[in-house]
């Protein structure tokens, strides 16, 4: 790779890390206390997740997608067409993870006990882990520990890490079962 391409690649990695450092999933207390209608939920989720969506339309949050999650019993049904903090927390987690995990794997991560207290504890733990992972990744990039001489190789290494992390997650979630669904 020529030095100009390598410089651009390194610059893009730094830009990505800076954007990631500025992005923060809202904690439980940051979620709306009022129940919201579908159109409000879509606007809210789009706002929450815009920094990591990078404008990609295939990651758009739609009423159809949310209704599918309800129909599949991944998300509890709305009450009188209104969505609570529990719904929002589930949808934030699902929309964050669906970029790398299957819906069936995500479903295994979500708490079976859907009481507000249980979902709050799960969601706050998820947000804490997300923030810790972002901090560790950005620290590694800024310290130079994760930057390789050949940034083209680093791109491949990041892709491989993504695959391995997905495999580990599914191994932990599915145990000995052979029926992992993609």
Tab-separated table of C-alpha atoms in Angstrom:
chain	number	residue	atom	x	y	z
A	1	UNK	CA	0.000	0.000	0.000
A	2	UNK	CA	1.445	3.410	-0.899
A	3	UNK	CA	2.120	5.968	1.823
A	4	UNK	CA	-0.739	8.265	0.715
A	5	UNK	CA	-3.283	5.452	0.995
A	6	UNK	CA	-1.832	4.388	4.316
A	7	UNK	CA	-2.069	7.973	5.611
A	8	UNK	CA	-5.736	8.206	4.549
A	9	UNK	CA	-6.499	4.830	6.087
A	10	UNK	CA	-4.869	5.821	9.384
A	11	UNK	CA	-6.731	9.130	9.332
A	12	UNK	CA	-10.054	7.328	8.777
A	13	UNK	CA	-9.332	5.008	11.722
A	14	UNK	CA	-8.640	8.018	13.962
A	15	UNK	CA	-11.818	9.766	12.749
A	16	UNK	CA	-13.846	6.631	13.395
A	17	UNK	CA	-12.406	6.325	16.915
A	18	UNK	CA	-13.118	10.009	17.682
A	19	UNK	CA	-16.717	9.578	16.503
A	20	UNK	CA	-17.077	6.438	18.585
A	21	UNK	CA	-15.728	8.224	21.673
A	22	UNK	CA	-18.381	10.938	21.262
A	23	UNK	CA	-21.173	8.388	20.873
A	24	UNK	CA	-22.821	7.107	24.025
A	25	UNK	CA	-25.823	4.880	24.397
A	26	UNK	CA	-28.246	6.465	26.848
A	27	UNK	CA	-28.401	4.807	30.236
A	28	UNK	CA	-31.766	3.789	31.730
A	29	UNK	CA	-32.325	7.193	33.330
A	30	UNK	CA	-31.693	8.812	29.943
A	31	UNK	CA	-34.569	6.913	28.343
A	32	UNK	CA	-37.935	8.703	28.219
A	33	UNK	CA	-40.191	8.019	31.190
A	34	UNK	CA	-43.315	8.690	29.139
A	35	UNK	CA	-44.749	6.019	26.906
A	36	UNK	CA	-44.361	6.773	23.199
A	37	UNK	CA	-46.144	5.900	19.972
A	38	UNK	CA	-44.437	4.026	17.128
A	39	UNK	CA	-43.480	7.130	15.115
A	40	UNK	CA	-41.899	8.672	18.228
A	41	UNK	CA	-39.997	5.450	18.935
A	42	UNK	CA	-38.581	5.420	15.397
A	43	UNK	CA	-37.411	9.033	15.703
A	44	UNK	CA	-35.873	8.352	19.119
A	45	UNK	CA	-34.042	5.189	18.052
A	46	UNK	CA	-32.787	6.858	14.890
A	47	UNK	CA	-31.412	9.703	17.017
A	48	UNK	CA	-29.828	7.352	19.555
A	49	UNK	CA	-28.179	5.149	16.947
A	50	UNK	CA	-27.355	7.657	14.179
A	51	UNK	CA	-23.666	7.983	15.140
A	52	UNK	CA	-23.063	4.262	14.579
A	53	UNK	CA	-25.392	3.892	11.591
A	54	UNK	CA	-23.177	5.994	9.319
A	55	UNK	CA	-26.240	6.866	7.207
A	56	UNK	CA	-26.728	3.357	5.885
A	57	UNK	CA	-30.318	2.824	4.823
A	58	UNK	CA	-30.194	-0.935	5.427
A	59	UNK	CA	-29.852	-0.164	9.125
A	60	UNK	CA	-32.921	2.061	9.188
A	61	UNK	CA	-35.402	1.469	11.953
A	62	UNK	CA	-38.930	1.075	10.641
A	63	UNK	CA	-42.363	0.282	12.034
A	64	UNK	CA	-42.284	-2.974	10.090
A	65	UNK	CA	-39.037	-4.063	11.736
A	66	UNK	CA	-40.312	-3.214	15.216
A	67	UNK	CA	-43.608	-5.007	14.532
A	68	UNK	CA	-41.635	-8.079	13.428
A	69	UNK	CA	-39.705	-8.085	16.700
A	70	UNK	CA	-43.009	-7.934	18.581
A	71	UNK	CA	-44.541	-10.667	16.405
A	72	UNK	CA	-41.467	-12.855	16.985
A	73	UNK	CA	-41.846	-12.201	20.746
A	74	UNK	CA	-38.379	-10.683	20.975
A	75	UNK	CA	-39.891	-7.419	22.190
A	76	UNK	CA	-42.985	-7.338	24.405
A	77	UNK	CA	-46.131	-6.059	22.698
A	78	UNK	CA	-46.965	-2.373	23.165
A	79	UNK	CA	-49.724	-1.471	25.597
A	80	UNK	CA	-52.492	0.468	23.837
A	81	UNK	CA	-50.054	1.157	20.970
A	82	UNK	CA	-47.580	2.791	23.360
A	83	UNK	CA	-43.999	1.772	24.064
A	84	UNK	CA	-42.322	2.084	27.471
A	85	UNK	CA	-38.706	2.258	28.623
A	86	UNK	CA	-38.625	-1.553	28.581
A	87	UNK	CA	-39.449	-1.515	24.863
A	88	UNK	CA	-36.920	1.207	24.136
A	89	UNK	CA	-34.175	-0.624	26.038
A	90	UNK	CA	-34.862	-3.859	24.151
A	91	UNK	CA	-34.877	-2.022	20.815
A	92	UNK	CA	-31.625	-0.157	21.535
A	93	UNK	CA	-29.884	-3.442	22.371
A	94	UNK	CA	-31.349	-5.230	19.339
A	95	UNK	CA	-30.504	-2.428	16.914
A	96	UNK	CA	-26.977	-2.158	18.312
A	97	UNK	CA	-26.239	-5.874	18.083
A	98	UNK	CA	-28.108	-6.856	14.914
A	99	UNK	CA	-25.246	-5.550	12.811
A	100	UNK	CA	-23.156	-8.514	13.903
A	101	UNK	CA	-25.394	-11.115	15.567
A	102	UNK	CA	-28.382	-13.099	14.417
A	103	UNK	CA	-31.742	-12.183	15.899
A	104	UNK	CA	-31.953	-15.608	17.556
A	105	UNK	CA	-28.610	-14.980	19.292
A	106	UNK	CA	-29.716	-11.533	20.418
A	107	UNK	CA	-32.932	-13.037	21.754
A	108	UNK	CA	-30.863	-15.353	23.968
A	109	UNK	CA	-29.016	-12.344	25.396
A	110	UNK	CA	-32.193	-10.486	26.365
A	111	UNK	CA	-33.630	-11.118	29.817
A	112	UNK	CA	-36.541	-13.542	29.993
A	113	UNK	CA	-37.884	-11.665	33.007
A	114	UNK	CA	-39.336	-8.574	31.365
A	115	UNK	CA	-40.154	-6.665	34.515
A	116	UNK	CA	-38.976	-3.090	34.501
A	117	UNK	CA	-36.467	-3.766	37.282
A	118	UNK	CA	-34.955	-6.760	35.490
A	119	UNK	CA	-34.742	-4.972	32.139
A	120	UNK	CA	-33.266	-1.880	33.813
A	121	UNK	CA	-30.490	-3.960	35.414
A	122	UNK	CA	-29.783	-5.785	32.139
A	123	UNK	CA	-29.840	-2.593	30.058
A	124	UNK	CA	-27.571	-0.625	32.404
A	125	UNK	CA	-25.113	-3.545	32.368
A	126	UNK	CA	-25.229	-3.626	28.560
A	127	UNK	CA	-24.588	0.129	28.318
A	128	UNK	CA	-21.705	-0.131	30.809
A	129	UNK	CA	-20.129	-2.985	28.829
A	130	UNK	CA	-20.597	-1.085	25.564
A	131	UNK	CA	-18.876	1.987	27.014
A	132	UNK	CA	-16.037	-0.114	28.442
A	133	UNK	CA	-15.498	-1.816	25.067
A	134	UNK	CA	-15.459	1.541	23.255
A	135	UNK	CA	-13.006	2.947	25.778
A	136	UNK	CA	-10.677	-0.060	25.465
A	137	UNK	CA	-10.771	-0.025	21.666
A	138	UNK	CA	-10.196	3.720	21.423
A	139	UNK	CA	-7.379	3.569	23.992
A	140	UNK	CA	-5.718	0.834	21.959
A	141	UNK	CA	-6.026	2.867	18.763
A	142	UNK	CA	-4.798	6.123	20.309
A	143	UNK	CA	-1.885	4.466	22.116
A	144	UNK	CA	-0.718	2.785	18.948
A	145	UNK	CA	-1.055	-0.710	20.443
A	146	UNK	CA	-3.655	-1.635	17.820
A	147	UNK	CA	-2.066	0.115	14.860
A	148	UNK	CA	0.014	-2.103	12.637
A	149	UNK	CA	2.658	-0.964	10.207
A	150	UNK	CA	0.501	-2.073	7.318
A	151	UNK	CA	-2.963	-0.579	7.776
A	152	UNK	CA	-4.334	-2.861	5.080
A	153	UNK	CA	-3.464	-5.781	7.363
A	154	UNK	CA	-5.103	-3.965	10.284
A	155	UNK	CA	-8.338	-3.766	8.269
A	156	UNK	CA	-8.184	-7.510	7.746
A	157	UNK	CA	-7.365	-8.060	11.411
A	158	UNK	CA	-10.410	-5.973	12.435
A	159	UNK	CA	-12.637	-8.069	10.170
A	160	UNK	CA	-11.198	-11.287	11.599
A	161	UNK	CA	-11.675	-9.997	15.154
A	162	UNK	CA	-15.316	-9.278	14.304
A	163	UNK	CA	-15.847	-12.829	13.066
A	164	UNK	CA	-14.097	-14.340	16.094
A	165	UNK	CA	-16.096	-12.160	18.507
A	166	UNK	CA	-19.324	-13.248	16.817
A	167	UNK	CA	-18.271	-16.892	16.990
A	168	UNK	CA	-17.380	-16.587	20.691
A	169	UNK	CA	-20.695	-14.880	21.450
A	170	UNK	CA	-22.674	-17.605	19.709
A	171	UNK	CA	-20.618	-20.318	21.393
A	172	UNK	CA	-21.390	-18.816	24.800
A	173	UNK	CA	-25.083	-18.285	24.043
A	174	UNK	CA	-25.806	-21.575	22.359
A	175	UNK	CA	-23.594	-23.912	24.349
A	176	UNK	CA	-23.533	-27.375	22.828
A	177	UNK	CA	-26.523	-26.843	20.556
A	178	UNK	CA	-25.861	-27.481	16.907
A	179	UNK	CA	-28.706	-25.376	15.552
A	180	UNK	CA	-27.127	-21.929	15.516
A	181	UNK	CA	-29.159	-19.804	13.117
A	182	UNK	CA	-27.522	-17.025	11.115
